[in-house]
mmCIF file of C-alpha atoms in Angstrom:
data_model
loop_
_atom_site.group_PDB
_atom_site.id
_atom_site.type_symbol
_atom_site.label_atom_id
_atom_site.label_comp_id
_atom_site.label_asym_id
_atom_site.label_seq_id
_atom_site.Cartn_x
_atom_site.Cartn_y
_atom_site.Cartn_z
ATOM 1 C CA ARG A 1 -18.258 10.819 9.740
ATOM 2 C CA LEU A 2 -14.948 8.953 9.576
ATOM 3 C CA LYS A 3 -14.740 5.821 7.449
ATOM 4 C CA ILE A 4 -11.721 3.687 8.380
ATOM 5 C CA TYR A 5 -10.253 1.472 5.678
ATOM 6 C CA GLU A 6 -7.234 0.097 7.500
ATOM 7 C CA ALA A 7 -5.556 0.228 10.911
ATOM 8 C CA PHE A 8 -3.200 -2.583 11.923
ATOM 9 C CA ARG A 9 -1.389 -4.356 9.087
ATOM 10 C CA PRO A 10 1.002 -7.310 9.573
ATOM 11 C CA ASN A 11 4.592 -6.646 8.540
ATOM 12 C CA GLU A 12 4.333 -9.734 6.340
ATOM 13 C CA ALA A 13 1.755 -7.860 4.245
ATOM 14 C CA THR A 14 3.864 -4.688 4.164
ATOM 15 C CA ARG A 15 6.857 -6.522 2.732
ATOM 16 C CA PHE A 16 4.743 -8.431 0.222
ATOM 17 C CA LEU A 17 3.104 -5.234 -1.041
ATOM 18 C CA TYR A 18 6.416 -3.427 -1.481
ATOM 19 C CA ASP A 19 8.216 -6.305 -3.210
ATOM 20 C CA THR A 20 5.281 -7.089 -5.496
ATOM 21 C CA THR A 21 4.844 -3.458 -6.530
ATOM 22 C CA ALA A 22 8.575 -2.921 -7.055
ATOM 23 C CA ALA A 23 8.648 -5.906 -9.420
ATOM 24 C CA GLN A 24 5.925 -4.337 -11.610
ATOM 25 C CA LEU A 25 7.136 -0.746 -11.849
ATOM 26 C CA ASP A 26 8.455 -1.131 -15.397
ATOM 27 C CA TRP A 27 5.229 -2.676 -16.700
ATOM 28 C CA ALA A 28 3.324 -0.753 -19.345
ATOM 29 C CA ALA A 29 0.425 1.283 -18.030
ATOM 30 C CA LEU A 30 -2.826 1.657 -19.950
ATOM 31 C CA VAL A 31 -2.483 2.357 -23.666
ATOM 32 C CA TYR A 32 -4.884 4.004 -26.112
ATOM 33 C CA SER A 33 -6.010 2.774 -29.493
ATOM 34 C CA ASP A 34 -7.717 4.559 -32.412
ATOM 35 C CA GLU A 35 -8.954 1.207 -33.761
ATOM 36 C CA ASP A 36 -11.988 -0.860 -32.836
ATOM 37 C CA ALA A 37 -11.904 -4.542 -31.853
ATOM 38 C CA GLU A 38 -11.816 -5.535 -35.563
ATOM 39 C CA GLY A 39 -8.859 -3.266 -36.286
ATOM 40 C CA GLN A 40 -10.882 -0.632 -38.113
ATOM 41 C CA PRO A 41 -10.267 3.111 -37.462
ATOM 42 C CA LEU A 42 -12.657 4.724 -35.009
ATOM 43 C CA ALA A 43 -14.938 7.507 -36.151
ATOM 44 C CA GLY A 44 -13.729 11.021 -35.513
ATOM 45 C CA ASN A 45 -16.270 11.606 -32.715
ATOM 46 C CA GLU A 46 -15.448 8.377 -30.857
ATOM 47 C CA ASP A 47 -13.145 8.333 -27.841
ATOM 48 C CA PRO A 48 -10.040 6.143 -28.119
ATOM 49 C CA ARG A 49 -10.290 2.643 -26.683
ATOM 50 C CA VAL A 50 -8.371 2.113 -23.432
ATOM 51 C CA LEU A 51 -6.482 -1.181 -23.476
ATOM 52 C CA ASP A 52 -4.613 -3.265 -20.960
ATOM 53 C CA PRO A 53 -1.053 -3.698 -22.336
ATOM 54 C CA VAL A 54 -0.677 -7.262 -21.025
ATOM 55 C CA THR A 55 -3.886 -8.865 -22.336
ATOM 56 C CA GLY A 56 -4.809 -6.333 -25.034
ATOM 57 C CA TRP A 57 -8.347 -6.338 -23.642
ATOM 58 C CA GLU A 58 -10.405 -3.172 -23.258
ATOM 59 C CA VAL A 59 -10.554 -1.595 -19.786
ATOM 60 C CA ASP A 60 -13.553 0.087 -18.206
ATOM 61 C CA LEU A 61 -12.062 3.164 -16.529
ATOM 62 C CA ALA A 62 -15.064 3.466 -14.212
ATOM 63 C CA ASP A 63 -14.200 0.304 -12.295
ATOM 64 C CA GLY A 64 -10.839 -0.843 -13.742
ATOM 65 C CA LEU A 65 -12.249 -4.196 -14.894
ATOM 66 C CA LEU A 66 -11.275 -5.922 -18.136
ATOM 67 C CA LEU A 67 -13.821 -6.634 -20.849
ATOM 68 C CA ASP A 68 -13.653 -10.185 -22.186
ATOM 69 C CA PRO A 69 -13.696 -9.806 -26.002
ATOM 70 C CA GLU A 70 -15.492 -13.163 -26.445
ATOM 71 C CA THR A 71 -18.204 -12.957 -23.794
ATOM 72 C CA GLU A 72 -18.201 -9.150 -23.297
ATOM 73 C CA GLU A 73 -18.353 -9.834 -19.560
ATOM 74 C CA LYS A 74 -16.282 -7.861 -17.079
ATOM 75 C CA ILE A 75 -13.524 -9.595 -15.149
ATOM 76 C CA SER A 76 -10.765 -8.449 -12.824
ATOM 77 C CA ARG A 77 -7.105 -9.132 -13.601
ATOM 78 C CA GLU A 78 -6.893 -11.338 -10.518
ATOM 79 C CA ASP A 79 -9.890 -13.444 -11.538
ATOM 80 C CA LEU A 80 -8.548 -13.714 -15.079
ATOM 81 C CA ALA A 81 -5.178 -14.933 -13.821
ATOM 82 C CA GLN A 82 -6.915 -17.467 -11.572
ATOM 83 C CA ARG A 83 -9.084 -18.682 -14.427
ATOM 84 C CA GLN A 84 -6.098 -19.096 -16.719
ATOM 85 C CA ALA A 85 -4.162 -20.920 -14.001
ATOM 86 C CA GLU A 86 -7.021 -23.377 -13.431
ATOM 87 C CA GLU A 87 -6.973 -24.258 -17.126
ATOM 88 C CA LEU A 88 -3.337 -25.421 -16.885
ATOM 89 C CA PRO A 89 -2.154 -28.670 -15.272
ATOM 90 C CA PRO A 90 -0.299 -28.415 -11.918
ATOM 91 C CA SER A 91 3.472 -28.105 -12.081
ATOM 92 C CA GLU A 92 5.838 -30.776 -10.798
ATOM 93 C CA ASP A 93 6.459 -28.855 -7.580
ATOM 94 C CA GLY A 94 2.732 -28.833 -6.822
ATOM 95 C CA LEU A 95 2.314 -25.091 -7.286
ATOM 96 C CA THR A 96 -0.423 -23.580 -9.393
ATOM 97 C CA PRO A 97 1.077 -22.349 -12.678
ATOM 98 C CA GLY A 98 2.263 -18.814 -12.189
ATOM 99 C CA GLU A 99 2.181 -19.118 -8.399
ATOM 100 C CA VAL A 100 5.330 -17.952 -6.633
ATOM 101 C CA VAL A 101 6.083 -18.652 -2.993
ATOM 102 C CA PRO A 102 7.907 -15.573 -1.687
ATOM 103 C CA GLU A 103 11.042 -16.202 0.300
ATOM 104 C CA ALA A 104 10.941 -15.124 3.935
ATOM 105 C CA PRO A 105 13.236 -12.231 4.839
ATOM 106 C CA GLU A 106 16.608 -13.367 6.152
ATOM 107 C CA ASP A 107 16.122 -11.729 9.524
ATOM 108 C CA ILE A 108 12.961 -13.771 10.015
ATOM 109 C CA LEU A 109 14.643 -17.034 9.048
ATOM 110 C CA ASP A 110 17.520 -16.409 11.450
ATOM 111 C CA PRO A 111 16.305 -17.247 15.009
ATOM 112 C CA SER A 112 19.274 -15.405 16.504
ATOM 113 C CA GLN A 113 17.940 -12.072 15.270
ATOM 114 C CA PRO A 114 15.499 -10.082 17.441
ATOM 115 C CA PHE A 115 11.889 -10.065 16.298
ATOM 116 C CA PHE A 116 11.790 -6.313 15.729
ATOM 117 C CA THR A 117 13.529 -3.570 13.843
ATOM 118 C CA LEU A 118 14.339 0.023 14.651
ATOM 119 C CA PRO A 119 12.011 2.676 13.207
ATOM 120 C CA GLU A 120 12.687 3.592 9.605
ATOM 121 C CA GLU A 121 11.231 6.179 7.297
ATOM 122 C CA GLY A 122 8.236 4.392 5.882
ATOM 123 C CA GLU A 123 5.344 5.459 3.734
ATOM 124 C CA GLY A 124 6.483 8.965 2.817
ATOM 125 C CA SER A 125 7.467 11.819 5.109
ATOM 126 C CA LEU A 126 5.528 13.441 7.908
ATOM 127 C CA ALA A 127 3.177 16.242 6.961
ATOM 128 C CA SER A 128 4.953 18.528 9.419
ATOM 129 C CA GLU A 129 7.918 18.539 7.081
ATOM 130 C CA THR A 130 8.020 20.950 4.176
ATOM 131 C CA PRO A 131 6.150 19.302 1.276
ATOM 132 C CA PRO A 132 7.484 19.616 -2.246
ATOM 133 C CA GLU A 133 6.416 22.804 -3.940
ATOM 134 C CA PRO A 134 4.065 22.044 -6.844
ATOM 135 C CA GLN A 135 5.947 22.426 -10.091
ATOM 136 C CA PRO A 136 4.320 23.875 -13.203
ATOM 137 C CA ASP A 137 4.352 20.436 -14.823
ATOM 138 C CA ALA A 138 3.588 18.600 -11.570
ATOM 139 C CA GLN A 139 -0.171 19.196 -11.724
ATOM 140 C CA PRO A 140 -2.634 16.546 -12.957
ATOM 141 C CA GLU A 141 -2.689 16.736 -16.721
ATOM 142 C CA PRO A 142 -5.664 15.996 -19.002
ATOM 143 C CA GLN A 143 -5.907 12.726 -20.866
ATOM 144 C CA PRO A 144 -3.508 12.643 -23.828
ATOM 145 C CA GLU A 145 -4.837 13.037 -27.330
ATOM 146 C CA PRO A 146 -5.450 9.733 -29.133
ATOM 147 C CA GLN A 147 -2.258 8.344 -30.553
ATOM 148 C CA THR A 148 -1.453 5.140 -32.319
ATOM 149 C CA GLU A 149 1.899 5.158 -30.587
ATOM 150 C CA PRO A 150 2.308 6.868 -27.195
ATOM 151 C CA ALA A 151 4.581 9.871 -27.394
ATOM 152 C CA PRO A 152 7.899 9.594 -25.527
ATOM 153 C CA GLN A 153 7.818 11.148 -22.080
ATOM 154 C CA PRO A 154 9.942 14.239 -21.422
ATOM 155 C CA GLU A 155 12.743 13.961 -18.929
ATOM 156 C CA PRO A 156 11.876 15.535 -15.543
ATOM 157 C CA GLU A 157 13.259 19.041 -15.097
ATOM 158 C CA PRO A 158 16.135 19.300 -12.617
ATOM 159 C CA GLN A 159 15.291 20.800 -9.250
ATOM 160 C CA THR A 160 17.635 22.788 -7.090
ATOM 161 C CA GLU A 161 16.226 21.373 -3.863
ATOM 162 C CA THR A 162 14.556 18.000 -3.733
ATOM 163 C CA PRO A 163 13.074 16.553 -0.510
ATOM 164 C CA PRO A 164 14.767 13.300 0.562
ATOM 165 C CA GLU A 165 11.595 11.252 0.082
ATOM 166 C CA THR A 166 11.406 12.171 -3.594
ATOM 167 C CA GLN A 167 14.654 10.417 -4.446
ATOM 168 C CA PRO A 168 13.927 7.162 -6.297
ATOM 169 C CA ASP A 169 15.266 3.991 -4.752
ATOM 170 C CA PRO A 170 18.175 2.444 -6.687
ATOM 171 C CA GLN A 171 16.189 -0.699 -7.405
ATOM 172 C CA GLU A 172 13.368 1.379 -8.876
ATOM 173 C CA GLU A 173 15.524 2.961 -11.538
ATOM 174 C CA THR A 174 14.651 0.274 -14.022
ATOM 175 C CA GLN A 175 13.214 2.572 -16.666
ATOM 176 C CA GLU A 176 16.410 4.320 -17.661
ATOM 177 C CA ALA A 177 17.946 3.538 -21.019
ATOM 178 C CA ASP A 178 20.747 1.006 -21.031
ATOM 179 C CA PRO A 179 24.178 2.689 -21.057
ATOM 180 C CA GLU A 180 25.090 0.660 -24.134
ATOM 181 C CA GLY A 181 22.427 2.440 -26.134
ATOM 182 C CA GLU A 182 19.257 0.411 -25.565
ATOM 183 C CA GLU A 183 16.256 2.609 -26.252
ATOM 184 C CA ALA A 184 13.786 3.398 -23.482
ATOM 185 C CA PRO A 185 10.306 1.804 -23.873
ATOM 186 C CA ASP A 186 7.863 3.784 -26.013
ATOM 187 C CA TYR A 187 5.051 3.456 -23.479
ATOM 188 C CA GLU A 188 4.341 5.005 -20.089
ATOM 189 C CA THR A 189 5.256 2.722 -17.209
ATOM 190 C CA TYR A 190 3.681 2.458 -13.785
ATOM 191 C CA PHE A 191 6.887 3.952 -12.389
ATOM 192 C CA GLN A 192 6.475 7.109 -14.468
ATOM 193 C CA ILE A 193 2.823 7.548 -13.578
ATOM 194 C CA MET A 194 3.189 6.675 -9.892
ATOM 195 C CA THR A 195 6.260 8.797 -9.171
ATOM 196 C CA ASN A 196 5.698 11.690 -11.610
ATOM 197 C CA ASN A 197 8.764 10.682 -13.620
ATOM 198 C CA GLY A 198 10.937 10.121 -10.562
ATOM 199 C CA ARG A 199 10.014 13.134 -8.415
ATOM 200 C CA PHE A 200 8.723 10.642 -5.823
ATOM 201 C CA SER A 201 9.929 7.151 -4.995
ATOM 202 C CA LEU A 202 8.079 3.928 -4.282
ATOM 203 C CA GLY A 203 9.110 4.430 -0.655
ATOM 204 C CA SER A 204 6.986 7.586 -0.599
ATOM 205 C CA PHE A 205 3.877 5.407 -0.795
ATOM 206 C CA LEU A 206 4.857 1.967 0.509
ATOM 207 C CA ALA A 207 7.135 1.202 3.446
ATOM 208 C CA LYS A 208 10.045 -1.005 2.423
ATOM 209 C CA VAL A 209 10.762 -2.485 5.864
ATOM 210 C CA THR A 210 8.381 -1.359 8.598
ATOM 211 C CA SER A 211 5.369 0.944 8.554
ATOM 212 C CA ALA A 212 3.416 2.619 11.329
ATOM 213 C CA HIS A 213 0.570 0.227 10.508
ATOM 214 C CA ASN A 214 2.771 -2.696 11.629
ATOM 215 C CA ARG A 215 2.967 -1.073 15.065
ATOM 216 C CA GLY A 216 -0.768 -0.431 15.341
ATOM 217 C CA ILE A 217 -0.464 3.365 15.505
ATOM 218 C CA ALA A 218 -1.770 4.361 12.066
ATOM 219 C CA LEU A 219 -5.114 4.751 10.320
ATOM 220 C CA ASP A 220 -6.047 4.960 6.652
ATOM 221 C CA LEU A 221 -9.399 6.688 6.494
ATOM 222 C CA THR A 222 -11.652 9.115 4.662
ATOM 223 C CA LEU A 223 -14.868 11.065 5.234
ATOM 224 C CA GLU A 224 -18.379 10.066 4.254
ATOM 225 C CA GLU A 225 -21.871 11.487 4.624
ATOM 226 C CA THR A 226 -23.935 9.989 7.447
ATOM 227 C CA GLY A 227 -26.380 8.728 4.867
ATOM 228 C CA GLY A 228 -23.594 7.001 2.932
ATOM 229 C CA GLY A 229 -21.331 8.108 0.122
ATOM 230 C CA GLU A 230 -17.723 9.183 0.497
ATOM 231 C CA LEU A 231 -16.660 12.780 0.088
ATOM 232 C CA GLU A 232 -14.655 13.376 -3.081
ATOM 233 C CA MET A 233 -10.920 13.711 -2.574
ATOM 234 C CA GLN A 234 -8.224 14.568 -5.138
ATOM 235 C CA SER A 235 -7.641 10.836 -5.698
ATOM 236 C CA ALA A 236 -9.115 7.515 -4.690
ATOM 237 C CA ILE A 237 -8.004 6.208 -1.309
ATOM 238 C CA HIS A 238 -4.874 4.034 -1.605
ATOM 239 C CA ASP A 239 -4.089 5.512 -5.025
ATOM 240 C CA LEU A 240 -0.336 5.014 -4.689
ATOM 241 C CA SER A 241 0.792 7.885 -6.872
ATOM 242 C CA TRP A 242 1.784 11.526 -6.643
ATOM 243 C CA TYR A 243 -1.849 12.494 -7.278
ATOM 244 C CA SER A 244 -2.419 11.607 -3.589
ATOM 245 C CA ALA A 245 0.211 14.037 -2.257
ATOM 246 C CA ALA A 246 -0.972 16.299 0.562
ATOM 247 C CA TYR A 247 0.051 19.511 -1.230
ATOM 248 C CA LEU A 248 -2.671 18.719 -3.783
ATOM 249 C CA ASN A 249 -5.353 18.298 -1.076
ATOM 250 C CA ASN A 250 -8.799 19.519 -2.032
ATOM 251 C CA ASP A 251 -11.194 21.059 0.513
ATOM 252 C CA ASN A 252 -12.484 17.683 1.710
ATOM 253 C CA ALA A 253 -8.978 16.299 2.238
ATOM 254 C CA LYS A 254 -8.051 19.469 4.117
ATOM 255 C CA ARG A 255 -11.110 18.983 6.336
ATOM 256 C CA LEU A 256 -10.023 15.410 7.121
ATOM 257 C CA GLU A 257 -6.526 16.667 7.895
ATOM 258 C CA THR A 258 -7.968 19.280 10.273
ATOM 259 C CA TYR A 259 -9.951 16.653 12.185
ATOM 260 C CA MET A 260 -7.055 14.217 12.504
ATOM 261 C CA THR A 261 -4.270 16.657 13.335
ATOM 262 C CA GLY A 262 -6.624 18.340 15.797
ATOM 263 C CA SER A 263 -6.780 15.024 17.679
ATOM 264 C CA GLY A 264 -2.985 14.889 17.909
ATOM 265 C CA MET A 265 -2.235 12.611 14.975
ATOM 266 C CA ARG A 266 0.171 13.454 12.146
ATOM 267 C CA GLY A 267 -0.115 12.839 8.442
ATOM 268 C CA LEU A 268 2.158 12.023 5.535
ATOM 269 C CA SER A 269 3.046 14.384 2.731
ATOM 270 C CA SER A 270 2.463 11.658 0.134
ATOM 271 C CA GLU A 271 -0.903 10.215 1.299
ATOM 272 C CA TRP A 272 -3.931 12.350 2.170
ATOM 273 C CA TRP A 273 -5.625 9.398 3.933
ATOM 274 C CA HIS A 274 -2.815 8.282 6.311
ATOM 275 C CA PHE A 275 -2.486 9.546 9.901
ATOM 276 C CA GLN A 276 -0.388 8.120 12.734
ATOM 277 C CA ASP A 277 0.051 8.555 16.479
ATOM 278 C CA ASP A 278 3.723 9.493 16.751
ATOM 279 C CA GLU A 279 3.233 10.952 20.223
ATOM 280 C CA THR A 280 2.309 7.533 21.613
ATOM 281 C CA ARG A 281 5.148 5.847 19.753
ATOM 282 C CA GLU A 282 7.681 8.253 21.218
ATOM 283 C CA ALA A 283 6.147 8.166 24.708
ATOM 284 C CA ILE A 284 6.391 4.378 25.075
ATOM 285 C CA GLY A 285 9.468 3.879 22.897
ATOM 286 C CA LEU A 286 7.598 1.638 20.462
ATOM 287 C CA THR A 287 10.050 -0.042 18.082
ATOM 288 C CA SER A 288 8.650 -3.573 17.741
ATOM 289 C CA TYR A 289 6.208 -4.767 15.099
ATOM 290 C CA LEU A 290 4.130 -7.864 14.417
ATOM 291 C CA PHE A 291 5.172 -9.955 11.428
ATOM 292 C CA LYS A 292 2.116 -12.154 10.906
ATOM 293 C CA GLY A 293 -0.683 -10.762 13.054
ATOM 294 C CA VAL A 294 -1.888 -9.608 16.444
ATOM 295 C CA ASP A 295 0.028 -11.032 19.418
ATOM 296 C CA LEU A 296 -2.239 -12.986 21.790
ATOM 297 C CA LYS A 297 0.117 -12.724 24.753
ATOM 298 C CA GLY A 298 -1.229 -10.724 27.694
ATOM 299 C CA TRP A 299 -4.141 -10.292 30.049
ATOM 300 C CA THR A 300 -7.672 -11.277 29.043
ATOM 301 C CA ARG A 301 -10.922 -10.965 30.954
ATOM 302 C CA ASP A 302 -14.276 -12.728 30.855
ATOM 303 C CA GLY A 303 -17.281 -12.979 33.168
ATOM 304 C CA ARG A 304 -15.319 -14.880 35.828
ATOM 305 C CA GLY A 305 -12.226 -12.692 35.986
ATOM 306 C CA TRP A 306 -8.696 -12.197 34.638
ATOM 307 C CA ARG A 307 -6.412 -14.761 32.995
ATOM 308 C CA TYR A 308 -3.008 -14.475 31.309
ATOM 309 C CA ARG A 309 -2.397 -15.904 27.821
ATOM 310 C CA ASN A 310 0.812 -17.084 26.180
ATOM 311 C CA GLU A 311 1.807 -16.077 22.632
ATOM 312 C CA ASP A 312 0.105 -19.199 21.246
ATOM 313 C CA GLY A 313 -3.172 -18.280 22.954
ATOM 314 C CA SER A 314 -2.949 -20.907 25.728
ATOM 315 C CA VAL A 315 -3.784 -19.808 29.281
ATOM 316 C CA LEU A 316 -1.411 -20.114 32.235
ATOM 317 C CA ARG A 317 -2.983 -22.531 34.734
ATOM 318 C CA ASP A 318 -2.150 -23.692 38.248
ATOM 319 C CA THR A 319 1.130 -21.811 38.405
ATOM 320 C CA VAL A 320 2.910 -18.767 39.770
ATOM 321 C CA PHE A 321 4.248 -16.271 37.221
ATOM 322 C CA THR A 322 5.655 -12.744 37.065
ATOM 323 C CA VAL A 323 4.455 -9.877 34.864
ATOM 324 C CA ASP A 324 6.046 -6.408 34.977
ATOM 325 C CA GLY A 325 7.884 -7.303 38.191
ATOM 326 C CA LYS A 326 4.805 -8.501 40.076
ATOM 327 C CA ARG A 327 4.060 -12.129 41.001
ATOM 328 C CA TYR A 328 0.634 -13.644 40.341
ATOM 329 C CA THR A 329 -0.949 -17.007 41.121
ATOM 330 C CA ALA A 330 -3.262 -18.685 38.623
ATOM 331 C CA ASP A 331 -5.714 -21.395 39.695
ATOM 332 C CA ARG A 332 -6.369 -24.592 37.786
ATOM 333 C CA ASP A 333 -8.719 -22.749 35.414
ATOM 334 C CA GLY A 334 -6.191 -19.971 34.879
ATOM 335 C CA TYR A 335 -7.988 -17.248 36.849
ATOM 336 C CA VAL A 336 -5.909 -14.798 38.865
ATOM 337 C CA PRO A 337 -7.726 -13.262 41.870
ATOM 338 C CA ASP A 338 -5.286 -10.479 42.686
ATOM 339 C CA VAL A 339 -5.170 -8.546 39.400
ATOM 340 C CA PRO A 340 -5.556 -4.827 40.180
#
């Protein structure tokens, strides 16, 4: 059966996700250590310890949680940041230490601008387009051998033809060495892992401006057994990296694709879980999106009949109004008797 993770998403969330992720692309990814917590070399038969580069704490790869070296309890990065923030006094501006209030986009601040945008290429390209051919070095590689210092990553091989969606955005090219001779970092960054060293861009996985989710015509979903338990795909759902690309689909992901495309929906070449109703979008000329949430404006019905709501959720009462070129009369309770 289908298991839906996400359908409608406010545009406010889309922009926050893109900006937040873009700001962290040059962070160090997980690093490996041949030493134990006391700094002593591990035995030859022991696997290297996986560490978080920011805190230096060990990471449980099964669930991604950090292991507190003092209490040996597991904790998420978000909970750790919250705990550390609560231990610090409030700042003069009243914000929790480390808290940042994102600035609203200029087109939202400007009331003269329309509350919509024209469609843009969002989360990757459509699956109907030709996906990138898997390169010999573009297949999932095994875990690297234990190293005290991560080996430098090879430069991606040039390609004669590169799909448009695989071009990195200018603002994402933060990992290149400084032209004055500054050396590149000696660790793998999230950018390298997510994009396969630049063969994909952040825009292949996250919409920069508007996504199909903001228009209510997209689903993120997977398959599960009726008794529970999701079918194994080539990556976890919402794994925003090239490991999720459709050309790497395993049999279960191909089965999901068959079900969804058979119903008329289309997928993305960069996300095995995403499908959208482009036919409906084109048929009704859908270009608007919702910034904060679902719009309450429109007809609503209860046990007594039909009423018409404003954008703020209030009901039109004791008035005459026009909708789609037709005039209606609402009584003092807001009910309209002549709704077809």
